[in-house]
Structures are given as structure tokens and as C-alpha cells.
């Protein structure tokens, strides 16, 4: 063990001086002798061509990057740290060994080591070098202790005591209280990571020694803390904005180096332009912990933001009628850059060249809030400053500022009405004064003729029909709106539809207006009119209905018929839906609320051109009718001649009772005698093979087949149908045929009263007829051979 004993001497500076670079260098270091040595080294290696100044700036940074790239060090970022120092010292070691060998050959000795003038900086560097070398000796000695496991307990104890003595010397050197020491270093030993201490060895009670604590890479919102220790230990940094009070901590990295350990912790999300206080701690594997002194750094102020003013492109040139109040004569978009939010305290608007005669009451709004004062009487080309409670434009966001005024009776506007010329603003983070890129010209404003809107019934409006109670989505009427002034688009915000109904019940619910297939507005319950002759339905369009300039828009009214069980409808009651003045609405302007899309001017002229829907009948159940004529021509006349069929079907809503069917005859075959003979026509039931019970009467080429009255007629069950055959005696009492002439015979359901029925549930309500859309309906259309 003698060759490994530590010899205390004054040789340590000589050993340390063999290593040219012993601490990290980085961008920003100034007036440093080691930077000078680095610049000389890089110049010698052809990586640096700048002046030798001792200042570490961009030229030196570039030289270090080139050296790192050449040495295969990644990343080649220009930081002269442990890896780069080791490469540089290796290059210098080769040169120094060659020089010493020549010195031995010529003088039999090596040159003495030069000693620089002692300064605080050089003393600290020397002490750090001593600490580095002592750490190396600790690692080597631990390696030897581990390898010599066969040594006696007494020898191991002696070696352990020697190791503790080295650690104590390390602390003494750090405190500069003991002389430097030198240690014998066994040659050709590789870098060593110490293993765990052998069983039974004394516990480690000495904490790590913390040195070179500094804050680097300090920015507006982040900073990095670095320090070194003399043994492997963890990394924790504590941060706060007041001395001794730390609101956050962060764990960082520890990087191993043969000369020591470097620790790094990075803090983000810091406040700009703020002084921070911090400490660092490191604890070794035995739990021995050291805490540094308190240090400070200040984050950089944030970059100042910018404010951009532009014309609000979503608002085009404006047109107004005279005497319009609070007309929007200008609109501007104020946008803050992403650097920071901006607080705007005032803006300046310049009036037009005709302001004194064109408008008054100039004011500014930010959103819906008035900003600053309102200027009543105006002068031409004059600056008006608006200031009040500051408004904020968030970073990267836009705020719209609108300019309003009242249009005077003598206005002849046709020019730009306002100009945005200045603003006073402050950055929310930087506190810097922010200007605007003004001037910005506003929209052109013109005087327009009063807007007009014509309302009529659309040609595709629902015809008169029969609606079953409980049916939904029934089309009730279609209204067409047309802009006729050719001034600008019109937006409709409100509409009143009147239901003319004297049954005492609305009979409908869920009334909705549709623009094509899109619902645009719904009305609540109908309000009974003042004179009780119907109900008013008020529609408000959250998204206004737009009618293009000189264009048209059709809105379809749909609704649900009230169910029988709800009691909301009267059987066989009728309704007509319209947009028309009534006792409650004396003028069209009270029925429709509309404005110019850009000018916001109320539509002054509304013309009603018959916007009255067709009659809709609500029924408890509905009978549908379909006729099918027999083949034509017929083979000849006969006493039993089935010329067609009529099918009656009841709605699934309920049964119906068929009361009467009226068939009208036409053609050359029927004679007056034939028409007056009721025996010539029967309504035949093919399912029973017998005529339908009832009586028949003939008059004016019409046979009236009366089956019964009320629910005493022929009952057709809900959802079912019944087909009857029209059977005649075409051979009796008919006109004789003539050679070469074919006789014809036709049967029709001529009008709405050709079929009458009632619901067969309770027979309530009046007798029901066919809807006008079904008649006339052809039930038979046949011809007979010539001469018969």
C-alpha cells in the first residue's frame, strides 16, 4: 500500500497546471484569462481568426462550434463544457508532452511551471482545480479499496481513514483554510465510477460541496440554474420572488464528468422583467445534503407588442335614408400582435368634408358599449377624440370599433364618412406605449331611396285541403317576399301570421316557417284576436330572413293539426292563414318588421298583394276516393254492364260513414228515358253480389245514390277501403246505334258535393264533402261499337 499513500506536499499547483482548461466557458464571458487561452488554442488549431480579447462572443462561439464538429462532439452548440474541455486538454497534453521530452533531452529536466499573479479569480480557479484533482483521487482510492478485498481488516480501516482524510482536505481547500496538497496518482488508470462501499465500512457523513452556482440563459419567461459538486448527488433548485420565500422548486439533471459533476435545472413560465431569488441543494447517495447561499437573477422584459388598425371588411359601403338615427357610418378592426395584449385608452376619428350638413351626434361603440363622449354639432374635417374606460385587445385577437351618427335631412352623402387617425395604447406586459398604423379610411356612405317590400301568396302555396286531426307537418300556406326598390338587401326580423277561424279553437300547433327545408322561426300559442274571429301568431327570426336586392324569398308555413283526444280542434272546422291587416293590425308595417341589411334602415313601404292562403279543413277522419274506368271500347251493350269502379278509403285516424254518392252521366248513349229510369243504375257491392243498400234518384243526367244519413250510411273502418262497381243496363232505354257511329258513355263525380260522409265514431260535425282538388273525377269513360 505504500505506493498508494497520499503524500501531503506543496506540489498540487504543479499537477493542476498540466490541465490548461479547468472550468466551463460560454457566450457572454468578458475579460477572462481562460477565454484568452481558449482563443489562442482555437487560433492554433485554425478554428478561430478573430482578435485575442478575452471576451467570449460570436467569433469565439463559432470557433468552439467548429472545434466540436471536428472532434465529433454533439450537439456542436458552442458551449465549452466538460466534454469539449477534455478534447482540448487532450490536444494540449500531446503538445506539452512533446515539449517536456525535448526539454529533458536538452537540459535533463522539465521547465518549471509559471505562476501567475495571485488574484481573487485566479485563487478561486486554483482551489477549484485542487478540488477536481482530489475528487479524482477519491475515485481511484475507492477503486483500489474494492479490488483489494483480501486485505486485512486493519489495512482496510487504514485505507478508509485515509479516504476520510482526503474528503476533509477537500472541505478545507474549499474554505481556503489549509495548504494545498498533492497526491500520488497511479499511472494508466481509466475513469472510474465508484461502487457501493463494502459491507462494514464506515458510513459516509460528509455532504457534497456545492460551487459555481449561476443563472444562465435568462430570458423573459425562463432561466437555467447550474452548479457543480465534488461527488455524485441529486439536483434541486428553489425559486421565489422574495428573499427566503420559495413558491416553487424543480428537479434537474446531473451530468457526470471526470473532473466533477455539473447540475442543471431549467425554470419556465416565469414572469418577465422580474427579480427572482433562488437556492440549490444537492444530496449524495447517503442522504448527506448541502444547500447553497441565496442568489438572484432578473428576467428580461417582454418584447413590446404592436397594434394594427384596418377597415372592417365584414361591413361594406353603407346606404341610408335621410333622418336615420344612429346610422353606422364607419367600422374598424383593431388587432393586437401575438406578443402581448394591448390596452387602448383613446382613439381619434376625423369627420368628413360635409359633416356639418350631413350628420350629427357622432359617437363610437366598442361592441355594444359606447366609448367616450358623443359630439352633437360637427364641423368639417375635424378630429374628435374618444376616450373613456380603456378596452383591451387580447394578444393575437381583434376588437371591432364602430362609428355612428344621425343622418340629417339635408344630407347628400356619397363619400367616405370617417377616418381613423390615431390611438393611445399601452402594452399589458411590457408597459410600453403602443402606436397605431393610421390613418385608415372608413366606409363610403350614400343616401338611398326608401326600401320597399311586397308580400303575396306564392304560386306553390297549399291548395284547399282536408287535414286529419293529429297529423303533423301539414303545409298551410306559402308567402313570397320581394324587394322592389333595388336599393339593398333586406333582413326580416319579425312577422305576424293571422289564422282566420271562428270555431273557438285554433286547431293547430307547432306553427313553423321554413326557408326551403330549413326552419327559420317558430311561433308559440296563437293569441285570440280582439274581435274573436281568429288567432295571431308572432314569429321572431333569431337569424333574420334575408331577401336579396330586387330578389324574392318564399317562406312556407307548416303546422300540426291538434289531435281529437287533446280537444284542441273542432271536427270539420276550417282555417285560412294570411298576412293581412285585420281589426288588430291596421297597417302592414305592424305585421312585418324589416330593415336594410347594411344601412339598418327600417323598410318604410310594405305592400300586401293578396298573401291569403287557401282554406284548410280539419277532420276527425278523412275519406279518400279513387275511380277506375272499365276498358274502352266495350264489346257491346248489355243489361248487366259494369263500366267502372269507385274505391273509398278511410284514414287510419277513424272510421267514416258514407252517406251519398252522386254520379253524373254524359255521352251519346244515354237517352232522356234512360236518365229518368233509376233502374238503369246500381252501385254494386262485388263482395256481397248485391247492390249497396240505399235509394237512387235520377234528374238532369245525374243519379243520386243515397245510402243513409249520419252514421246510418255505409261504414268504412279506420285504415280500410271499399270498392263499389258502377253497374248499368246499357241495353234498355238507350239511344239506338247508327251505322258507322260509335256511341259513348261517361260517369263523373262532378263536384265537391258528389260524395258526402261523416265520421263514424260519434257522427259529430257537419256532413263532409270532397276537397276541390279531387273533382271532377272520371269514374267511367267507355264507348260501344258502331251501330249498336
XYZ file of C-alpha atoms in Angstrom, residues 107-756:
650
model
C 18.515 20.039 -20.213
C 17.862 16.754 -18.351
C 14.824 18.393 -16.653
C 11.348 19.784 -17.480
C 10.667 23.541 -17.476
C 9.331 24.923 -14.211
C 5.642 25.796 -14.094
C 4.942 29.507 -14.328
C 2.942 31.078 -11.546
C 0.502 33.862 -12.433
C -0.094 36.868 -10.225
C -2.446 35.978 -7.451
C -5.919 37.464 -7.723
C -9.249 36.501 -6.230
C -10.248 34.981 -9.575
C -7.014 33.036 -10.003
C -7.106 31.814 -6.393
C -10.662 30.533 -6.854
C -9.647 28.762 -10.059
C -6.689 27.149 -8.342
C -8.849 25.976 -5.465
C -11.361 24.543 -7.944
C -8.563 22.710 -9.729
C -7.393 21.248 -6.426
C -10.926 20.101 -5.649
C -11.171 18.464 -9.070
C -7.938 16.536 -8.602
C -8.897 15.457 -5.073
C -12.185 14.100 -6.415
C -10.181 12.064 -8.926
C -8.064 10.650 -6.106
C -11.134 9.690 -4.100
C -12.462 7.750 -7.081
C -9.113 5.992 -7.636
C -8.698 5.105 -3.990
C -12.227 3.676 -3.819
C -11.374 1.525 -6.832
C -8.294 0.209 -5.092
C -10.230 -0.484 -1.891
C -12.779 -2.509 -3.838
C -10.083 -4.504 -5.660
C -8.093 -5.428 -2.578
C -10.834 -7.484 -0.886
C -8.225 -9.881 0.642
C -6.517 -7.144 2.655
C -6.782 -7.438 6.401
C -9.423 -5.581 8.345
C -6.756 -3.346 9.850
C -5.445 -2.374 6.393
C -8.976 -1.666 5.137
C -9.626 0.518 8.178
C -6.421 2.450 7.497
C -7.402 2.989 3.862
C -10.893 4.150 4.867
C -9.383 6.630 7.336
C -7.138 7.901 4.551
C -10.211 8.365 2.290
C -11.979 10.374 5.005
C -8.842 12.462 5.423
C -8.929 13.316 1.699
C -12.586 14.399 1.967
C -11.704 16.601 4.940
C -8.853 18.108 2.948
C -11.339 18.801 0.173
C -13.519 20.845 2.519
C -10.527 22.640 3.928
C -9.368 23.637 0.452
C -12.851 24.893 -0.407
C -12.741 27.082 2.699
C -9.132 28.098 1.949
C -8.028 27.194 5.500
C -5.324 24.562 4.778
C -2.322 24.456 2.461
C -2.712 22.859 -0.952
C -1.959 19.165 -1.168
C -0.570 16.861 -3.815
C -1.463 13.241 -4.274
C 0.391 10.430 -5.961
C -1.620 9.228 -8.950
C -1.047 5.648 -10.161
C -0.441 5.749 -13.914
C -2.774 4.386 -16.656
C -5.946 4.089 -14.561
C -9.205 4.616 -16.518
C -12.055 6.910 -15.355
C -13.877 5.207 -12.528
C -17.431 5.306 -11.197
C -17.263 4.364 -7.522
C -19.093 1.177 -6.443
C -21.170 0.966 -3.279
C -18.990 0.919 -0.129
C -18.065 -2.588 1.123
C -20.048 -4.117 3.968
C -18.853 -2.974 7.334
C -17.190 0.215 6.041
C -17.818 3.462 7.997
C -20.938 5.425 6.947
C -20.490 8.455 4.647
C -21.389 11.544 6.696
C -19.814 14.259 4.559
C -22.270 16.209 2.322
C -21.407 17.285 -1.224
C -19.515 20.533 -1.747
C -21.571 22.971 -3.912
C -19.718 25.512 -6.062
C -20.039 27.755 -9.159
C -23.786 28.401 -8.721
C -25.025 30.617 -11.541
C -28.096 31.513 -13.647
C -27.585 31.236 -17.398
C -29.758 31.578 -20.499
C -32.007 34.073 -18.703
C -34.889 35.162 -20.950
C -38.216 36.920 -20.427
C -40.026 33.758 -19.318
C -37.295 31.228 -18.491
C -33.880 30.741 -16.899
C -31.437 27.867 -16.283
C -29.597 27.318 -12.965
C -26.286 25.410 -12.991
C -23.780 24.374 -10.288
C -21.108 21.755 -9.597
C -20.473 19.319 -6.739
C -17.484 17.194 -5.759
C -19.477 13.959 -5.704
C -22.430 12.329 -7.374
C -25.615 13.910 -5.961
C -29.128 14.957 -6.970
C -30.212 18.346 -8.275
C -32.960 20.568 -6.824
C -33.459 24.316 -7.220
C -35.898 26.517 -5.279
C -37.305 29.762 -6.694
C -39.263 32.711 -5.329
C -39.870 36.410 -5.820
C -38.960 37.438 -2.253
C -35.810 36.614 -0.238
C -36.073 33.371 1.719
C -39.569 32.544 0.375
C -39.718 29.975 -2.414
C -43.013 29.145 -4.084
C -41.709 26.510 -6.487
C -38.913 24.026 -6.988
C -37.731 21.914 -9.879
C -35.617 18.802 -10.266
C -32.932 18.927 -12.895
C -30.187 16.860 -14.440
C -26.737 15.931 -13.186
C -24.082 15.187 -15.800
C -21.009 13.145 -14.933
C -17.519 14.365 -15.843
C -14.129 13.040 -14.872
C -13.295 16.389 -13.267
C -16.538 16.671 -11.266
C -20.325 16.834 -11.584
C -22.380 19.544 -13.280
C -26.043 20.124 -12.317
C -28.707 21.851 -14.450
C -32.276 22.948 -13.619
C -34.475 24.969 -16.031
C -37.449 27.063 -14.933
C -40.129 28.067 -17.478
C -43.333 30.149 -17.349
C -41.572 32.914 -15.439
C -42.825 36.478 -15.341
C -40.874 38.922 -17.479
C -38.937 41.828 -16.013
C -38.966 40.225 -12.536
C -36.223 39.614 -9.946
C -36.122 36.027 -8.657
C -34.347 34.640 -5.571
C -33.093 31.066 -5.617
C -31.102 28.404 -3.767
C -29.874 24.986 -4.853
C -29.477 21.738 -2.940
C -27.643 18.502 -3.641
C -27.810 15.286 -1.613
C -25.497 12.281 -2.105
C -26.493 8.646 -2.014
C -26.079 8.522 1.784
C -28.590 11.332 2.262
C -25.971 13.974 3.101
C -27.425 17.237 1.804
C -25.862 20.636 1.096
C -27.690 23.918 0.488
C -26.160 26.894 -1.302
C -26.368 30.549 -0.417
C -29.235 32.588 -1.894
C -28.682 34.124 -5.327
C -30.747 36.330 -7.651
C -31.377 36.882 -11.327
C -33.774 39.136 -13.230
C -35.798 38.020 -16.225
C -35.732 40.148 -19.336
C -38.618 42.474 -20.174
C -41.034 41.066 -22.791
C -40.921 42.315 -26.370
C -43.365 45.129 -26.942
C -46.460 44.275 -28.978
C -47.965 46.113 -31.941
C -51.441 47.351 -32.809
C -52.861 47.251 -36.342
C -55.955 49.176 -37.464
C -57.793 48.182 -40.662
C -61.159 48.723 -42.298
C -63.662 46.156 -41.009
C -64.148 44.102 -44.171
C -67.340 42.482 -42.856
C -69.116 45.861 -43.164
C -69.382 47.177 -46.719
C -70.267 50.616 -48.010
C -73.429 51.909 -46.387
C -76.672 53.403 -47.684
C -79.181 55.273 -45.524
C -82.329 57.282 -45.928
C -82.371 60.795 -44.513
C -83.348 61.206 -40.843
C -81.881 57.792 -39.957
C -80.790 57.727 -36.297
C -77.601 56.031 -35.092
C -76.522 55.006 -38.585
C -73.281 53.020 -38.698
C -71.105 55.290 -40.878
C -67.773 53.524 -40.219
C -66.344 50.286 -38.817
C -62.711 49.449 -37.981
C -60.871 46.315 -36.837
C -58.106 46.764 -34.222
C -55.764 43.764 -33.974
C -53.014 43.118 -31.383
C -49.919 41.098 -32.274
C -49.264 37.790 -30.524
C -46.501 39.376 -28.381
C -48.897 40.846 -25.785
C -52.360 42.224 -25.145
C -52.943 45.959 -25.608
C -54.970 48.396 -23.505
C -56.492 51.176 -25.651
C -57.366 54.369 -23.777
C -58.369 56.683 -26.637
C -58.926 56.847 -30.390
C -59.281 59.764 -32.805
C -61.856 59.958 -35.622
C -61.818 62.694 -38.288
C -65.171 63.823 -39.712
C -65.909 64.119 -43.436
C -65.724 67.206 -45.623
C -69.550 67.621 -45.346
C -70.004 66.560 -41.725
C -71.717 69.784 -40.641
C -74.625 69.298 -43.077
C -74.685 65.508 -43.439
C -74.763 64.136 -39.895
C -74.699 64.874 -36.151
C -74.330 63.081 -32.785
C -71.065 61.368 -33.675
C -70.272 58.505 -31.290
C -68.088 55.390 -31.046
C -69.032 51.924 -29.796
C -66.816 49.006 -28.835
C -69.176 46.078 -29.146
C -72.453 47.329 -27.664
C -70.809 49.778 -25.219
C -70.438 53.482 -26.009
C -66.791 54.554 -25.778
C -66.123 58.160 -24.821
C -68.343 61.186 -25.387
C -70.922 61.906 -28.086
C -70.322 65.009 -30.239
C -73.602 66.665 -31.282
C -72.925 69.507 -33.745
C -69.984 68.718 -36.018
C -67.567 70.668 -38.195
C -65.964 69.532 -41.410
C -62.616 67.653 -41.473
C -62.237 67.874 -37.685
C -60.522 65.452 -35.285
C -62.686 64.116 -32.454
C -61.004 62.252 -29.589
C -62.942 59.460 -27.875
C -61.617 58.281 -24.517
C -63.127 56.532 -21.530
C -62.654 53.275 -19.701
C -59.848 51.550 -21.584
C -60.742 48.494 -23.608
C -58.427 45.532 -24.095
C -57.351 43.859 -27.304
C -56.027 40.432 -26.270
C -52.807 39.114 -27.784
C -53.437 37.884 -31.309
C -57.107 38.955 -31.189
C -59.249 41.622 -32.903
C -61.752 44.117 -31.488
C -64.237 45.969 -33.734
C -64.801 49.705 -33.223
C -67.925 51.170 -34.900
C -68.678 54.833 -35.636
C -72.315 56.039 -35.543
C -74.129 59.277 -36.393
C -77.624 60.619 -37.156
C -78.271 61.415 -40.837
C -79.551 64.977 -41.252
C -82.489 65.943 -43.527
C -80.210 67.847 -45.916
C -77.637 65.078 -46.261
C -76.214 64.408 -49.722
C -73.802 61.712 -48.626
C -71.859 59.878 -51.267
C -68.365 59.835 -49.839
C -66.138 58.430 -47.100
C -67.797 59.488 -43.838
C -64.981 58.936 -41.272
C -61.238 58.338 -40.896
C -59.415 56.591 -38.027
C -56.295 58.720 -37.423
C -54.788 57.936 -34.006
C -54.902 55.863 -30.841
C -53.294 55.880 -27.392
C -52.466 52.387 -26.114
C -50.195 50.546 -23.671
C -48.749 47.016 -23.713
C -50.211 44.922 -20.888
C -46.900 43.073 -20.272
C -44.196 45.445 -21.461
C -45.889 48.620 -20.252
C -44.627 50.227 -23.457
C -46.524 52.929 -25.292
C -48.076 51.407 -28.435
C -48.965 53.359 -31.570
C -51.385 52.662 -34.451
C -50.719 52.361 -38.166
C -53.047 55.225 -39.033
C -54.722 56.867 -40.894
C -57.288 54.298 -42.086
C -60.175 55.445 -44.299
C -63.705 54.323 -43.392
C -66.646 53.122 -45.487
C -68.407 55.185 -48.139
C -71.909 56.280 -47.121
C -74.673 57.203 -49.576
C -78.291 58.383 -49.341
C -80.776 55.836 -50.706
C -84.472 55.845 -51.557
C -86.856 54.270 -49.042
C -86.825 50.479 -49.123
C -89.943 48.635 -50.276
C -91.122 45.072 -49.679
C -94.025 43.333 -51.441
C -95.715 40.275 -49.902
C -98.002 37.896 -51.767
C -99.156 34.279 -51.887
C -96.644 32.025 -53.625
C -97.903 30.039 -56.614
C -96.869 26.790 -54.932
C -98.947 27.512 -51.841
C -101.012 24.641 -50.431
C -104.381 24.190 -52.101
C -107.582 23.883 -50.122
C -107.354 20.552 -48.342
C -108.598 18.248 -45.636
C -106.289 17.550 -42.696
C -106.742 14.709 -40.235
C -106.644 15.518 -36.537
C -103.236 14.548 -35.125
C -101.427 14.853 -38.489
C -98.083 16.684 -38.411
C -96.041 18.878 -40.736
C -99.044 19.965 -42.793
C -98.324 22.665 -45.372
C -100.778 25.507 -44.666
C -99.653 28.419 -46.891
C -96.613 29.793 -48.750
C -95.779 33.523 -48.730
C -93.425 35.271 -51.180
C -91.433 38.378 -50.087
C -89.965 40.590 -52.848
C -87.603 43.608 -52.504
C -88.738 46.121 -55.155
C -86.713 49.310 -54.524
C -83.453 47.842 -55.877
C -81.534 49.626 -53.112
C -80.072 46.900 -50.886
C -80.726 43.529 -49.337
C -83.481 43.400 -46.727
C -83.458 41.445 -43.475
C -86.803 40.453 -41.924
C -86.711 40.063 -38.150
C -90.388 39.718 -37.186
C -93.641 38.579 -38.836
C -97.272 38.155 -37.736
C -99.457 35.486 -39.410
C -103.223 35.633 -38.855
C -105.420 32.488 -38.725
C -108.995 33.249 -39.721
C -111.052 30.725 -37.746
C -114.357 31.159 -35.887
C -114.547 27.711 -34.323
C -113.285 28.961 -30.981
C -110.222 26.665 -31.096
C -107.007 27.126 -33.003
C -106.956 23.526 -34.227
C -103.189 23.750 -34.865
C -99.876 23.754 -33.020
C -96.120 23.931 -33.708
C -96.580 26.513 -36.454
C -93.173 26.936 -38.151
C -91.926 28.934 -41.135
C -89.475 27.180 -43.474
C -86.975 28.597 -45.951
C -86.802 25.630 -48.275
C -86.181 22.684 -45.962
C -84.702 24.819 -43.159
C -86.888 26.028 -40.257
C -86.251 29.744 -39.669
C -88.786 30.584 -36.962
C -91.493 29.098 -34.752
C -94.487 30.699 -33.073
C -95.884 29.900 -29.679
C -99.576 29.512 -28.931
C -101.869 31.598 -31.071
C -103.303 34.718 -29.433
C -107.055 35.111 -29.836
C -107.802 38.240 -31.826
C -109.621 41.130 -30.197
C -112.833 40.527 -32.105
C -112.626 36.757 -31.696
C -112.565 35.885 -35.371
C -109.175 34.156 -35.335
C -105.700 33.874 -33.853
C -102.446 35.817 -34.290
C -99.075 34.025 -34.455
C -95.955 36.149 -33.840
C -92.664 34.942 -35.395
C -89.261 36.336 -34.389
C -86.290 35.289 -36.508
C -83.145 34.937 -34.374
C -81.223 34.766 -37.646
C -83.006 37.318 -39.852
C -84.581 36.128 -43.103
C -82.629 37.762 -45.931
C -84.301 38.996 -49.133
C -81.789 39.956 -51.820
C -81.873 43.326 -53.533
C -84.571 43.086 -56.245
C -84.906 39.422 -55.262
C -87.538 37.199 -53.665
C -87.793 34.789 -50.772
C -90.582 32.233 -50.166
C -91.455 31.094 -46.653
C -93.676 28.026 -46.203
C -95.942 27.844 -43.140
C -96.357 24.346 -41.717
C -98.169 23.110 -38.629
C -99.565 20.122 -36.751
C -103.306 19.527 -36.564
C -104.459 19.099 -32.967
C -105.441 15.544 -32.038
C -109.044 14.619 -31.237
C -108.028 13.474 -27.753
C -106.479 16.857 -26.937
C -109.740 18.690 -27.546
C -107.791 21.360 -29.375
C -109.724 21.150 -32.623
C -113.307 21.074 -33.830
C -114.267 18.429 -36.384
C -114.917 19.863 -39.850
C -113.681 23.326 -38.826
C -111.861 25.483 -41.382
C -108.868 27.824 -41.194
C -107.264 30.329 -43.575
C -103.730 31.585 -42.836
C -102.807 35.028 -44.138
C -100.573 38.090 -43.752
C -103.178 40.805 -43.975
C -104.422 43.764 -41.928
C -107.259 42.958 -39.577
C -109.033 44.722 -36.763
C -105.948 44.109 -34.604
C -103.380 45.173 -37.242
C -104.391 48.335 -39.060
C -101.306 48.616 -41.305
C -98.875 46.263 -42.995
C -95.933 47.763 -41.055
C -97.331 46.247 -37.861
C -97.295 42.792 -39.467
C -93.722 42.821 -40.829
C -90.519 44.236 -39.284
C -87.704 44.576 -41.812
C -84.503 46.620 -42.254
C -81.875 47.338 -44.853
C -79.176 44.682 -44.476
C -76.277 47.157 -44.476
C -77.900 50.517 -43.689
C -80.113 49.126 -40.922
C -82.808 51.487 -42.185
C -86.364 50.351 -41.447
C -88.310 49.281 -44.560
C -90.757 52.136 -44.958
C -93.025 50.748 -47.690
C -94.609 47.299 -47.299
C -97.173 46.279 -49.921
C -99.542 43.360 -49.455
C -100.532 41.613 -52.664
C -103.063 39.030 -51.510
C -100.947 36.958 -49.095
C -104.009 34.863 -48.142
C -103.730 31.079 -48.019
C -106.333 28.545 -49.134
C -108.941 27.039 -46.813
C -107.792 24.059 -44.742
C -110.398 21.787 -43.142
C -109.594 19.809 -40.004
C -111.406 16.465 -39.736
C -111.523 13.693 -37.213
C -111.137 11.254 -40.092
C -110.844 11.689 -43.863
C -112.354 9.741 -46.741
C -110.257 9.438 -49.869
C -111.797 8.470 -53.236
C -110.252 6.831 -56.299
C -112.108 5.873 -59.534
C -111.127 3.374 -62.205
C -112.929 3.252 -65.581
C -113.683 -0.032 -67.375
C -111.949 -0.924 -70.617
C -112.967 1.050 -73.706
C -114.346 0.263 -76.220
C -116.888 -2.134 -74.797
C -117.815 -5.337 -76.711
C -121.446 -4.204 -76.894
C -124.444 -3.095 -74.896
C -125.864 -5.425 -72.250
C -128.364 -5.466 -69.407
C -125.509 -6.015 -66.923
C -122.767 -3.579 -67.913
C -120.007 -2.818 -65.336
C -118.491 0.401 -66.643
C -116.151 1.366 -63.736
C -115.303 1.207 -60.044
C -115.063 3.689 -57.189
C -112.845 2.941 -54.159
C -113.467 4.676 -50.824
C -110.743 4.527 -48.121
C -110.936 5.727 -44.502
C -107.974 7.360 -42.778
C -106.272 5.342 -40.008
C -107.452 8.143 -37.706
C -111.000 6.727 -37.623
C -113.971 5.159 -39.406
C -116.269 7.114 -41.731
C -119.904 6.674 -42.718
C -120.518 7.089 -46.459
C -123.906 8.842 -46.896
C -124.334 9.814 -50.528
C -122.768 9.387 -53.963
C -123.893 11.475 -56.969
C -122.917 10.153 -60.427
C -123.306 12.414 -63.434
C -123.794 10.764 -66.870
C -122.744 12.081 -70.228
C -122.285 10.891 -73.835
C -124.397 9.917 -76.814
C -125.585 6.566 -75.458
C -127.852 7.714 -72.554
C -131.306 8.869 -73.617
C -133.724 11.005 -71.647
C -135.685 7.856 -70.900
C -132.501 6.148 -69.699
C -131.628 9.016 -67.358
C -135.079 9.114 -65.803
C -135.165 5.358 -65.161
C -133.483 4.721 -61.823
C -133.471 1.000 -62.531
C -130.788 1.592 -65.139
C -128.046 2.349 -62.493
C -126.872 0.469 -59.426
C -123.947 0.941 -57.047
C -122.971 -2.688 -56.738
C -121.001 -4.383 -53.941
C -118.968 -7.178 -55.583
C -118.045 -8.666 -52.199
C -121.705 -9.470 -51.465
C -123.009 -9.722 -55.028
C -125.785 -7.272 -54.207
C -126.428 -3.586 -54.697
C -125.402 -1.290 -51.884
C -128.414 -0.652 -49.689
C -129.972 2.699 -50.369
C -132.217 4.619 -52.746
C -131.450 6.104 -56.118
C -132.988 9.116 -57.829
C -132.428 10.447 -61.307
C -132.502 14.000 -62.540
C -130.703 16.012 -65.210
C -128.379 13.212 -66.260
C -127.402 12.576 -62.624
C -128.072 9.571 -60.431
C -128.060 10.307 -56.692
C -127.406 7.200 -54.629
C -128.440 7.809 -51.026
C -127.011 5.194 -48.658
C -128.110 6.770 -45.410
C -127.693 9.842 -43.241
C -125.268 10.432 -40.376
C -123.722 7.213 -39.167
C -126.552 5.297 -40.812
C -124.659 5.100 -44.088
C -122.136 2.577 -45.290
C -119.390 2.399 -42.591
C -115.796 2.042 -43.760
C -113.495 1.066 -40.901
C -110.386 3.102 -39.974
C -107.485 2.325 -42.279
C -109.576 0.123 -44.604
C -111.117 0.624 -48.044
C -114.176 -0.467 -50.001
C -114.594 -0.759 -53.785
C -118.009 -0.432 -55.468
C -118.872 -1.255 -59.054
C -120.894 1.130 -61.254
C -123.376 -1.252 -62.934
C -125.818 -0.050 -65.593
C -128.341 -1.534 -68.068
C -126.875 -0.107 -71.261
C -129.264 -2.077 -73.481
C -132.556 -0.626 -72.165
C -133.791 2.871 -72.866
C -130.574 3.819 -74.552
C -130.253 5.552 -77.880
C -130.038 3.202 -80.811
C -126.781 2.979 -82.616
C -126.312 4.197 -86.145
C -124.175 2.632 -88.809
C -120.629 3.859 -88.675
C -121.189 5.800 -85.431
C -119.768 4.688 -82.083
C -121.800 5.723 -79.069
C -120.042 6.914 -75.859
C -120.888 6.806 -72.215
C -119.231 8.634 -69.280
C -119.690 8.866 -65.484
C -118.043 11.522 -63.258
C -118.007 12.740 -59.688
C -118.687 16.253 -60.906
C -118.146 18.471 -57.827
C -117.275 18.542 -54.101
C -120.841 17.539 -53.133
C -120.715 14.373 -55.280
C -119.678 12.479 -52.125
C -120.833 13.218 -48.564
